[in-house]
GROMACS .gro file of C-alpha atoms in nm:
model
  411
    1MET     CA    1   0.004  -0.001  -0.017
    2ASN     CA    2   0.143   0.321  -0.057
    3ASP     CA    3   0.002   0.706  -0.010
    4SER     CA    4   0.067   0.830  -0.401
    5PRO     CA    5  -0.256   1.038  -0.538
    6GLY     CA    6  -0.499   0.806  -0.621
    7TRP     CA    7  -0.466   0.561  -0.293
    8ALA     CA    8  -0.532   0.165  -0.517
    9THR     CA    9  -0.558   0.255  -0.853
   10PRO     CA   10  -0.854   0.049  -1.046
   11GLY     CA   11  -0.579  -0.035  -1.305
   12SER     CA   12  -0.396  -0.247  -1.029
   13ASP     CA   13  -0.692  -0.351  -0.865
   14PRO     CA   14  -1.017  -0.451  -0.943
   15SER     CA   15  -1.256  -0.210  -1.054
   16ASP     CA   16  -1.580  -0.133  -1.047
   17GLY     CA   17  -1.624  -0.264  -0.670
   18GLU     CA   18  -1.510  -0.627  -0.754
   19ARG     CA   19  -1.288  -0.622  -0.507
   20PRO     CA   20  -1.301  -1.016  -0.358
   21GLY     CA   21  -1.203  -1.066  -0.033
   22ALA     CA   22  -1.290  -0.702   0.082
   23PRO     CA   23  -1.365  -0.707   0.511
   24THR     CA   24  -1.739  -0.649   0.612
   25ASP     CA   25  -1.656  -0.607   0.950
   26ARG     CA   26  -1.353  -0.337   1.068
   27PRO     CA   27  -1.236  -0.227   1.471
   28ALA     CA   28  -0.980  -0.047   1.386
   29SER     CA   29  -0.627   0.017   1.600
   30GLY     CA   30  -0.399   0.287   1.680
   31ASP     CA   31  -0.555   0.591   1.784
   32PRO     CA   32  -0.670   0.817   1.499
   33LYS     CA   33  -0.891   1.104   1.446
   34TRP     CA   34  -1.295   0.991   1.464
   35SER     CA   35  -1.588   1.219   1.287
   36ALA     CA   36  -1.775   1.330   1.514
   37GLU     CA   37  -2.111   1.270   1.348
   38GLN     CA   38  -2.192   0.878   1.251
   39PRO     CA   39  -2.445   0.752   1.077
   40PRO     CA   40  -2.784   0.662   1.238
   41PRO     CA   41  -2.917   0.310   1.292
   42GLY     CA   42  -3.063   0.066   1.046
   43GLN     CA   43  -3.048  -0.237   0.927
   44TRP     CA   44  -2.784  -0.521   1.036
   45THR     CA   45  -2.537  -0.584   0.743
   46SER     CA   46  -2.471  -0.930   0.697
   47PRO     CA   47  -2.083  -1.082   0.601
   48ALA     CA   48  -1.971  -1.149   0.287
   49PRO     CA   49  -1.967  -1.553   0.274
   50GLY     CA   50  -1.681  -1.745   0.369
   51GLN     CA   51  -1.594  -1.478   0.620
   52ASN     CA   52  -1.530  -1.539   1.016
   53GLN     CA   53  -1.780  -1.235   1.176
   54PRO     CA   54  -1.992  -1.215   1.449
   55PRO     CA   55  -2.328  -1.409   1.483
   56GLN     CA   56  -2.565  -1.153   1.339
   57GLN     CA   57  -2.772  -0.980   1.584
   58PRO     CA   58  -3.159  -0.889   1.579
   59GLN     CA   59  -3.259  -0.580   1.360
   60PRO     CA   60  -3.395  -0.318   1.599
   61PRO     CA   61  -3.691  -0.124   1.525
   62GLN     CA   62  -3.662   0.065   1.143
   63GLN     CA   63  -3.546   0.415   1.159
   64GLY     CA   64  -3.419   0.423   0.809
   65GLN     CA   65  -3.253   0.242   0.536
   66GLY     CA   66  -2.914   0.415   0.684
   67TRP     CA   67  -2.606   0.611   0.436
   68GLY     CA   68  -2.653   0.530   0.098
   69GLY     CA   69  -3.016   0.611  -0.062
   70HIS     CA   70  -2.828   0.616  -0.405
   71GLY     CA   71  -2.626   0.354  -0.591
   72GLY     CA   72  -2.545   0.053  -0.353
   73PRO     CA   73  -2.745   0.127  -0.031
   74TYR     CA   74  -2.597   0.046   0.242
   75GLY     CA   75  -2.802  -0.173   0.506
   76GLY     CA   76  -2.848  -0.387   0.141
   77GLN     CA   77  -2.571  -0.485  -0.153
   78TYR     CA   78  -2.173  -0.383  -0.096
   79GLY     CA   79  -2.224  -0.174  -0.442
   80GLN     CA   80  -2.188  -0.467  -0.701
   81HIS     CA   81  -2.073  -0.669  -0.472
   82GLY     CA   82  -2.257  -1.014  -0.421
   83GLY     CA   83  -2.186  -0.993  -0.065
   84GLN     CA   84  -2.329  -0.755   0.174
   85TYR     CA   85  -2.057  -0.437   0.341
   86GLY     CA   86  -2.054  -0.325   0.688
   87TYR     CA   87  -1.840  -0.010   0.776
   88PRO     CA   88  -1.720   0.146   1.116
   89GLY     CA   89  -2.007   0.288   1.303
   90GLY     CA   90  -2.247   0.197   0.980
   91PRO     CA   91  -2.563   0.115   0.992
   92GLY     CA   92  -2.613  -0.132   1.258
   93GLN     CA   93  -2.247  -0.219   1.372
   94TRP     CA   94  -2.349  -0.209   1.707
   95GLY     CA   95  -2.009  -0.173   1.937
   96GLN     CA   96  -1.804  -0.116   1.612
   97PRO     CA   97  -1.601   0.200   1.668
   98PRO     CA   98  -1.701   0.521   1.476
   99ALA     CA   99  -1.571   0.609   1.107
  100ALA     CA  100  -1.238   0.742   1.095
  101LYS     CA  101  -1.195   1.097   0.965
  102PRO     CA  102  -0.745   1.122   0.953
  103GLY     CA  103  -0.865   1.450   0.715
  104VAL     CA  104  -1.104   1.626   0.635
  105ILE     CA  105  -1.386   1.424   0.593
  106PRO     CA  106  -1.514   1.076   0.750
  107LEU     CA  107  -1.415   0.741   0.624
  108ARG     CA  108  -1.758   0.692   0.502
  109PRO     CA  109  -2.007   0.773   0.243
  110LEU     CA  110  -2.081   1.072   0.264
  111GLY     CA  111  -2.357   1.333   0.262
  112LEU     CA  112  -2.441   1.669   0.122
  113GLY     CA  113  -2.327   1.871   0.408
  114GLU     CA  114  -1.982   1.658   0.423
  115ILE     CA  115  -1.893   1.722   0.069
  116LEU     CA  116  -1.900   2.060   0.179
  117ASP     CA  117  -1.807   2.155   0.446
  118GLY     CA  118  -1.500   1.906   0.300
  119ALA     CA  119  -1.447   2.148   0.062
  120VAL     CA  120  -1.453   2.440   0.241
  121ALA     CA  121  -1.208   2.279   0.561
  122THR     CA  122  -0.960   2.231   0.316
  123MET     CA  123  -0.946   2.555   0.171
  124ARG     CA  124  -0.927   2.679   0.574
  125SER     CA  125  -0.732   2.473   0.652
  126HIS     CA  126  -0.458   2.393   0.378
  127TRP     CA  127  -0.488   2.806   0.254
  128ARG     CA  128  -0.095   2.806   0.259
  129SER     CA  129  -0.152   2.591  -0.062
  130VAL     CA  130  -0.494   2.622  -0.250
  131LEU     CA  131  -0.508   3.031  -0.204
  132PRO     CA  132  -0.170   3.144  -0.390
  133ILE     CA  133  -0.256   2.920  -0.690
  134THR     CA  134  -0.609   2.998  -0.722
  135LEU     CA  135  -0.476   3.424  -0.676
  136VAL     CA  136  -0.230   3.352  -0.954
  137VAL     CA  137  -0.434   3.178  -1.188
  138ALA     CA  138  -0.764   3.440  -1.112
  139THR     CA  139  -0.550   3.727  -1.121
  140VAL     CA  140  -0.359   3.669  -1.472
  141VAL     CA  141  -0.674   3.543  -1.567
  142GLN     CA  142  -0.827   3.870  -1.477
  143VAL     CA  143  -0.561   4.124  -1.611
  144LEU     CA  144  -0.595   3.940  -1.965
  145SER     CA  145  -0.935   3.983  -1.996
  146LEU     CA  146  -0.921   4.334  -1.839
  147LEU     CA  147  -0.720   4.475  -2.105
  148ALA     CA  148  -0.882   4.281  -2.380
  149GLN     CA  149  -1.247   4.494  -2.271
  150LYS     CA  150  -1.018   4.823  -2.245
  151TYR     CA  151  -0.871   4.799  -2.578
  152ALA     CA  152  -1.105   4.542  -2.811
  153LEU     CA  153  -1.400   4.548  -2.709
  154GLY     CA  154  -1.338   4.986  -2.626
  155ASP     CA  155  -1.257   4.988  -2.999
  156LEU     CA  156  -1.564   4.792  -3.127
  157ALA     CA  157  -1.772   5.017  -2.869
  158VAL     CA  158  -1.657   5.290  -3.099
  159SER     CA  159  -1.688   5.198  -3.462
  160ALA     CA  160  -2.034   5.035  -3.345
  161GLU     CA  161  -2.125   5.433  -3.378
  162PRO     CA  162  -2.411   5.529  -3.648
  163GLY     CA  163  -2.200   5.629  -3.996
  164ALA     CA  164  -1.888   5.406  -3.891
  165ASP     CA  165  -1.732   5.228  -4.164
  166ILE     CA  166  -1.876   4.899  -4.213
  167ASP     CA  167  -1.568   4.716  -4.323
  168GLU     CA  168  -1.407   4.918  -4.002
  169THR     CA  169  -1.672   4.769  -3.834
  170ILE     CA  170  -1.638   4.392  -3.907
  171ASN     CA  171  -1.217   4.444  -3.871
  172ASP     CA  172  -1.286   4.541  -3.542
  173ILE     CA  173  -1.553   4.290  -3.492
  174ALA     CA  174  -1.329   4.051  -3.582
  175VAL     CA  175  -1.036   4.113  -3.355
  176ALA     CA  176  -1.229   4.136  -3.071
  177MET     CA  177  -1.381   3.810  -3.160
  178ALA     CA  178  -0.946   3.719  -3.156
  179ALA     CA  179  -0.920   3.875  -2.859
  180LEU     CA  180  -1.157   3.746  -2.653
  181VAL     CA  181  -1.116   3.407  -2.757
  182GLY     CA  182  -0.732   3.401  -2.695
  183VAL     CA  183  -0.816   3.544  -2.333
  184GLY     CA  184  -1.074   3.255  -2.280
  185PHE     CA  185  -0.813   2.995  -2.399
  186ILE     CA  186  -0.563   3.154  -2.129
  187ALA     CA  187  -0.837   3.108  -1.917
  188ALA     CA  188  -0.923   2.764  -1.946
  189LEU     CA  189  -0.514   2.697  -1.938
  190GLY     CA  190  -0.556   2.813  -1.566
  191GLY     CA  191  -0.836   2.641  -1.499
  192ILE     CA  192  -0.670   2.316  -1.616
  193VAL     CA  193  -0.367   2.413  -1.434
  194ALA     CA  194  -0.551   2.519  -1.071
  195THR     CA  195  -0.777   2.208  -1.127
  196ALA     CA  196  -0.521   1.947  -1.150
  197MET     CA  197  -0.324   2.117  -0.857
  198LEU     CA  198  -0.640   2.160  -0.604
  199THR     CA  199  -0.668   1.800  -0.732
  200MET     CA  200  -0.362   1.616  -0.546
  201ILE     CA  201  -0.432   1.883  -0.256
  202TYR     CA  202  -0.784   1.732  -0.211
  203SER     CA  203  -0.639   1.418  -0.202
  204ARG     CA  204  -0.389   1.464   0.048
  205ALA     CA  205  -0.601   1.648   0.238
  206VAL     CA  206  -0.818   1.298   0.253
  207LEU     CA  207  -0.565   1.117   0.443
  208GLY     CA  208  -0.485   1.431   0.662
  209THR     CA  209  -0.156   1.551   0.534
  210THR     CA  210  -0.081   1.844   0.351
  211SER     CA  211   0.099   1.948   0.034
  212THR     CA  212   0.278   2.239  -0.066
  213VAL     CA  213   0.207   2.405  -0.421
  214SER     CA  214   0.570   2.240  -0.555
  215ALA     CA  215   0.445   1.920  -0.448
  216ALA     CA  216   0.110   1.947  -0.615
  217TRP     CA  217   0.260   2.105  -0.905
  218ARG     CA  218   0.516   1.776  -0.922
  219GLU     CA  219   0.248   1.559  -0.886
  220SER     CA  220  -0.015   1.669  -1.127
  221ARG     CA  221   0.255   1.758  -1.394
  222PRO     CA  222   0.280   1.427  -1.585
  223GLN     CA  223  -0.079   1.411  -1.622
  224LEU     CA  224  -0.167   1.842  -1.734
  225LEU     CA  225  -0.193   1.743  -2.152
  226ARG     CA  226  -0.363   1.458  -2.062
  227LEU     CA  227  -0.627   1.671  -1.850
  228LEU     CA  228  -0.595   1.954  -2.109
  229GLY     CA  229  -0.660   1.704  -2.351
  230LEU     CA  230  -1.015   1.549  -2.194
  231THR     CA  231  -1.068   1.869  -2.161
  232LEU     CA  232  -1.035   1.967  -2.551
  233LEU     CA  233  -1.211   1.643  -2.592
  234LEU     CA  234  -1.536   1.708  -2.443
  235ALA     CA  235  -1.534   2.117  -2.556
  236LEU     CA  236  -1.523   1.936  -2.919
  237GLY     CA  237  -1.744   1.690  -2.865
  238SER     CA  238  -1.982   1.944  -2.743
  239ILE     CA  239  -1.959   2.148  -3.020
  240LEU     CA  240  -2.036   1.852  -3.265
  241LEU     CA  241  -2.345   1.773  -3.027
  242ALA     CA  242  -2.460   2.126  -3.045
  243ALA     CA  243  -2.420   2.120  -3.458
  244ALA     CA  244  -2.585   1.810  -3.507
  245LEU     CA  245  -2.885   1.903  -3.329
  246ILE     CA  246  -2.904   2.300  -3.450
  247LEU     CA  247  -2.776   2.275  -3.758
  248PRO     CA  248  -3.078   2.101  -3.925
  249GLY     CA  249  -3.325   2.376  -3.843
  250ALA     CA  250  -3.116   2.635  -3.888
  251LEU     CA  251  -3.039   2.521  -4.241
  252THR     CA  252  -3.343   2.417  -4.381
  253ARG     CA  253  -3.495   2.740  -4.198
  254SER     CA  254  -3.761   2.579  -3.976
  255PRO     CA  255  -3.860   2.740  -3.676
  256GLY     CA  256  -4.039   2.371  -3.554
  257LEU     CA  257  -3.698   2.180  -3.645
  258LEU     CA  258  -3.506   2.447  -3.421
  259VAL     CA  259  -3.693   2.404  -3.136
  260VAL     CA  260  -3.698   2.058  -3.150
  261GLY     CA  261  -3.265   2.039  -3.143
  262LEU     CA  262  -3.303   2.286  -2.864
  263LEU     CA  263  -3.541   2.092  -2.645
  264VAL     CA  264  -3.319   1.763  -2.750
  265MET     CA  265  -3.001   1.948  -2.742
  266LEU     CA  266  -2.993   2.085  -2.327
  267PRO     CA  267  -3.157   1.776  -2.136
  268LEU     CA  268  -2.874   1.541  -2.354
  269PHE     CA  269  -2.625   1.796  -2.274
  270THR     CA  270  -2.707   1.802  -1.850
  271TRP     CA  271  -2.693   1.431  -1.899
  272LEU     CA  272  -2.328   1.433  -2.047
  273TRP     CA  273  -2.202   1.660  -1.772
  274ILE     CA  274  -2.291   1.485  -1.529
  275LYS     CA  275  -2.239   1.128  -1.665
  276PHE     CA  276  -1.856   1.289  -1.759
  277SER     CA  277  -1.830   1.486  -1.441
  278LEU     CA  278  -1.631   1.276  -1.253
  279ALA     CA  279  -1.346   1.227  -1.519
  280SER     CA  280  -1.090   1.477  -1.463
  281PRO     CA  281  -1.035   1.317  -1.078
  282ALA     CA  282  -1.027   0.986  -1.209
  283LEU     CA  283  -0.723   1.127  -1.467
  284MET     CA  284  -0.586   1.268  -1.230
  285LEU     CA  285  -0.554   1.028  -0.891
  286GLU     CA  286  -0.565   0.746  -1.118
  287ARG     CA  287  -0.329   0.832  -1.323
  288SER     CA  288  -0.508   0.674  -1.621
  289THR     CA  289  -0.598   0.845  -2.027
  290VAL     CA  290  -0.842   1.022  -2.129
  291PHE     CA  291  -1.112   0.778  -2.285
  292LYS     CA  292  -1.016   0.566  -1.910
  293ALA     CA  293  -1.150   0.872  -1.674
  294LEU     CA  294  -1.463   0.917  -1.957
  295GLY     CA  295  -1.514   0.538  -1.889
  296ARG     CA  296  -1.449   0.534  -1.477
  297SER     CA  297  -1.662   0.830  -1.456
  298SER     CA  298  -1.953   0.672  -1.633
  299LYS     CA  299  -1.938   0.384  -1.417
  300LEU     CA  300  -1.923   0.574  -1.119
  301VAL     CA  301  -2.201   0.814  -1.184
  302GLN     CA  302  -2.404   0.509  -1.331
  303GLY     CA  303  -2.723   0.480  -1.071
  304THR     CA  304  -2.632   0.799  -0.848
  305TRP     CA  305  -2.681   1.080  -1.157
  306TRP     CA  306  -2.936   1.233  -1.009
  307ARG     CA  307  -2.749   1.261  -0.670
  308ILE     CA  308  -2.497   1.409  -0.816
  309PHE     CA  309  -2.673   1.661  -1.038
  310GLY     CA  310  -2.813   1.771  -0.739
  311ILE     CA  311  -2.505   1.852  -0.535
  312THR     CA  312  -2.367   2.007  -0.841
  313VAL     CA  313  -2.615   2.250  -0.945
  314LEU     CA  314  -2.649   2.371  -0.571
  315THR     CA  315  -2.259   2.391  -0.527
  316ASN     CA  316  -2.265   2.580  -0.871
  317ILE     CA  317  -2.568   2.776  -0.724
  318ILE     CA  318  -2.428   2.891  -0.416
  319THR     CA  319  -2.036   2.915  -0.560
  320GLY     CA  320  -2.244   3.193  -0.826
  321ILE     CA  321  -2.440   3.370  -0.554
  322VAL     CA  322  -2.163   3.405  -0.378
  323SER     CA  323  -1.957   3.506  -0.696
  324ALA     CA  324  -2.215   3.808  -0.720
  325ILE     CA  325  -2.208   3.898  -0.420
  326ILE     CA  326  -1.865   4.035  -0.432
  327VAL     CA  327  -1.859   4.120  -0.847
  328TRP     CA  328  -2.205   4.326  -0.853
  329PRO     CA  329  -2.127   4.597  -0.589
  330LEU     CA  330  -1.830   4.654  -0.664
  331THR     CA  331  -1.872   4.648  -1.081
  332ILE     CA  332  -2.158   4.877  -0.987
  333VAL     CA  333  -2.008   5.139  -0.758
  334GLY     CA  334  -1.728   5.131  -1.082
  335MET     CA  335  -1.961   5.240  -1.280
  336ALA     CA  336  -2.107   5.515  -1.146
  337VAL     CA  337  -1.787   5.658  -0.954
  338PHE     CA  338  -1.568   5.623  -1.323
  339GLY     CA  339  -1.793   5.551  -1.597
  340GLY     CA  340  -1.972   5.892  -1.598
  341GLY     CA  341  -2.328   5.759  -1.389
  342LEU     CA  342  -2.652   5.692  -1.555
  343ALA     CA  343  -2.498   5.899  -1.886
  344GLY     CA  344  -2.191   5.662  -1.950
  345MET     CA  345  -2.398   5.298  -1.914
  346GLU     CA  346  -2.656   5.428  -2.163
  347ASP     CA  347  -2.381   5.551  -2.410
  348GLY     CA  348  -2.144   5.214  -2.331
  349THR     CA  349  -1.869   5.379  -2.200
  350ALA     CA  350  -1.878   5.303  -1.825
  351SER     CA  351  -1.845   4.983  -1.898
  352THR     CA  352  -1.470   5.017  -2.035
  353ALA     CA  353  -1.366   5.264  -1.811
  354TRP     CA  354  -1.039   5.241  -1.672
  355GLY     CA  355  -1.196   5.254  -1.254
  356ALA     CA  356  -1.515   5.069  -1.341
  357LEU     CA  357  -1.288   4.803  -1.464
  358VAL     CA  358  -1.012   4.731  -1.175
  359LEU     CA  359  -1.280   4.743  -0.942
  360SER     CA  360  -1.483   4.500  -1.140
  361GLY     CA  361  -1.142   4.329  -1.157
  362ILE     CA  362  -1.077   4.334  -0.859
  363GLY     CA  363  -1.382   4.182  -0.721
  364SER     CA  364  -1.348   3.870  -0.955
  365ILE     CA  365  -1.000   3.788  -0.806
  366ILE     CA  366  -1.140   3.749  -0.520
  367ALA     CA  367  -1.475   3.528  -0.602
  368GLN     CA  368  -1.288   3.345  -0.863
  369THR     CA  369  -1.025   3.264  -0.537
  370ILE     CA  370  -1.311   3.172  -0.331
  371VAL     CA  371  -1.512   2.966  -0.564
  372MET     CA  372  -1.263   2.787  -0.745
  373PRO     CA  373  -1.123   2.516  -0.491
  374ILE     CA  374  -1.482   2.518  -0.365
  375LEU     CA  375  -1.588   2.359  -0.701
  376ALA     CA  376  -1.288   2.156  -0.751
  377GLY     CA  377  -1.298   2.007  -0.391
  378VAL     CA  378  -1.663   1.899  -0.446
  379THR     CA  379  -1.562   1.696  -0.736
  380VAL     CA  380  -1.256   1.528  -0.605
  381LEU     CA  381  -1.503   1.449  -0.295
  382LEU     CA  382  -1.797   1.347  -0.474
  383TYR     CA  383  -1.550   1.114  -0.689
  384VAL     CA  384  -1.378   0.937  -0.333
  385ASP     CA  385  -1.771   0.939  -0.228
  386GLN     CA  386  -1.851   0.692  -0.497
  387ARG     CA  387  -1.542   0.513  -0.496
  388ILE     CA  388  -1.633   0.493  -0.169
  389ARG     CA  389  -1.979   0.357  -0.193
  390ARG     CA  390  -1.912   0.132  -0.450
  391GLU     CA  391  -1.485   0.018  -0.431
  392GLY     CA  392  -1.455   0.000  -0.029
  393LEU     CA  393  -1.203   0.316  -0.070
  394ASP     CA  394  -1.229   0.425   0.299
  395LEU     CA  395  -1.055   0.104   0.366
  396GLU     CA  396  -0.732   0.202   0.097
  397LEU     CA  397  -0.755   0.578   0.219
  398ALA     CA  398  -0.743   0.404   0.596
  399ARG     CA  399  -0.406   0.228   0.555
  400ALA     CA  400  -0.256   0.516   0.358
  401ALA     CA  401  -0.348   0.754   0.635
  402GLY     CA  402  -0.165   0.469   0.890
  403ILE     CA  403  -0.512   0.385   1.068
  404GLU     CA  404  -0.320   0.024   1.118
  405ASN     CA  405  -0.546  -0.253   1.102
  406TYR     CA  406  -0.847  -0.083   0.947
  407GLY     CA  407  -1.120  -0.316   0.835
  408THR     CA  408  -0.930  -0.651   0.954
  409THR     CA  409  -1.133  -0.893   1.162
  410GLY     CA  410  -1.085  -0.915   1.528
  411GLY     CA  411  -0.891  -0.613   1.491
   0.00000   0.00000   0.00000
């Protein structure tokens, strides 16, 4: 067992929850930290065939089905195993020690609050590693965006006045679009680097260890090109899919066909977005290839799509509100004070005034510095949660964290 990122890679161990001989009754030794919040009592889980287990105890009055209402219910089948699964402090495990918590999350299936709390706790306790990464990326992106808005979009606003030469206007539009595409590409690269490094930091935080910026870079660097390839592949697939659904209606000038294409595209895009949402941590932590990461994400999400969709959407809503609270007041103040007030807002010059751009950029830097690690953290912890539910990753995590004999029979 090693403690490298990825913990136990499915490439070397059976994947999809097919890990033979996984112990089912797991008292821990040593002196680990334990989670303050434990699962509620539920159904007793019977041992896997061939295991030496204590006699089955009578079922207490039913208080629910315990953890994992989606995809591999606890108190029932262990993921896709043929046997049953019980974890320390789990449903029905009376007298057993509670789930170990060596890092920011307890080593058991996680609830929504624990996933969000784990993301925030990592940012708070490991801020020396997290904040420099997001601050640098956000600053570079916002400085380039500010320059593009000031010069490319500012010139476009001026040339778009009545009487402007049509060729000059078209040229300015092309320049503005090129500038925006360039800024978007650099922002995407920055986001990829930040996501890769943050994934490594969160993988260490789960084990209760810290990771420096240099260590996160060293561990993530070998997978950066693959992560870039994954991002480009998903972007290209989205463009081709949108074109296949929208172009028929646009080319035939059929409003009905266009509406049908849009109605099909939106739910299909949402389904694919969640289906492959765990591909990035799978690629980074399992050190897999692009297509294997996509396959891993698809398998981990299978059966729990709605749960992951709800957590992902809620996280984006929360981070969006936080960003708006930070950015919009500074933007409005900048446009009112430095952009000529209402007159500047009416003629479009307020948004390109230096003061307004600087204040808006500062707000965006602060917002991205806070929001980026939360989004990355929730994705990584969702990946960890799904592997705990399906593959018993909590055993490997406990051993990687130095909790000896965790999950062994008889302690």
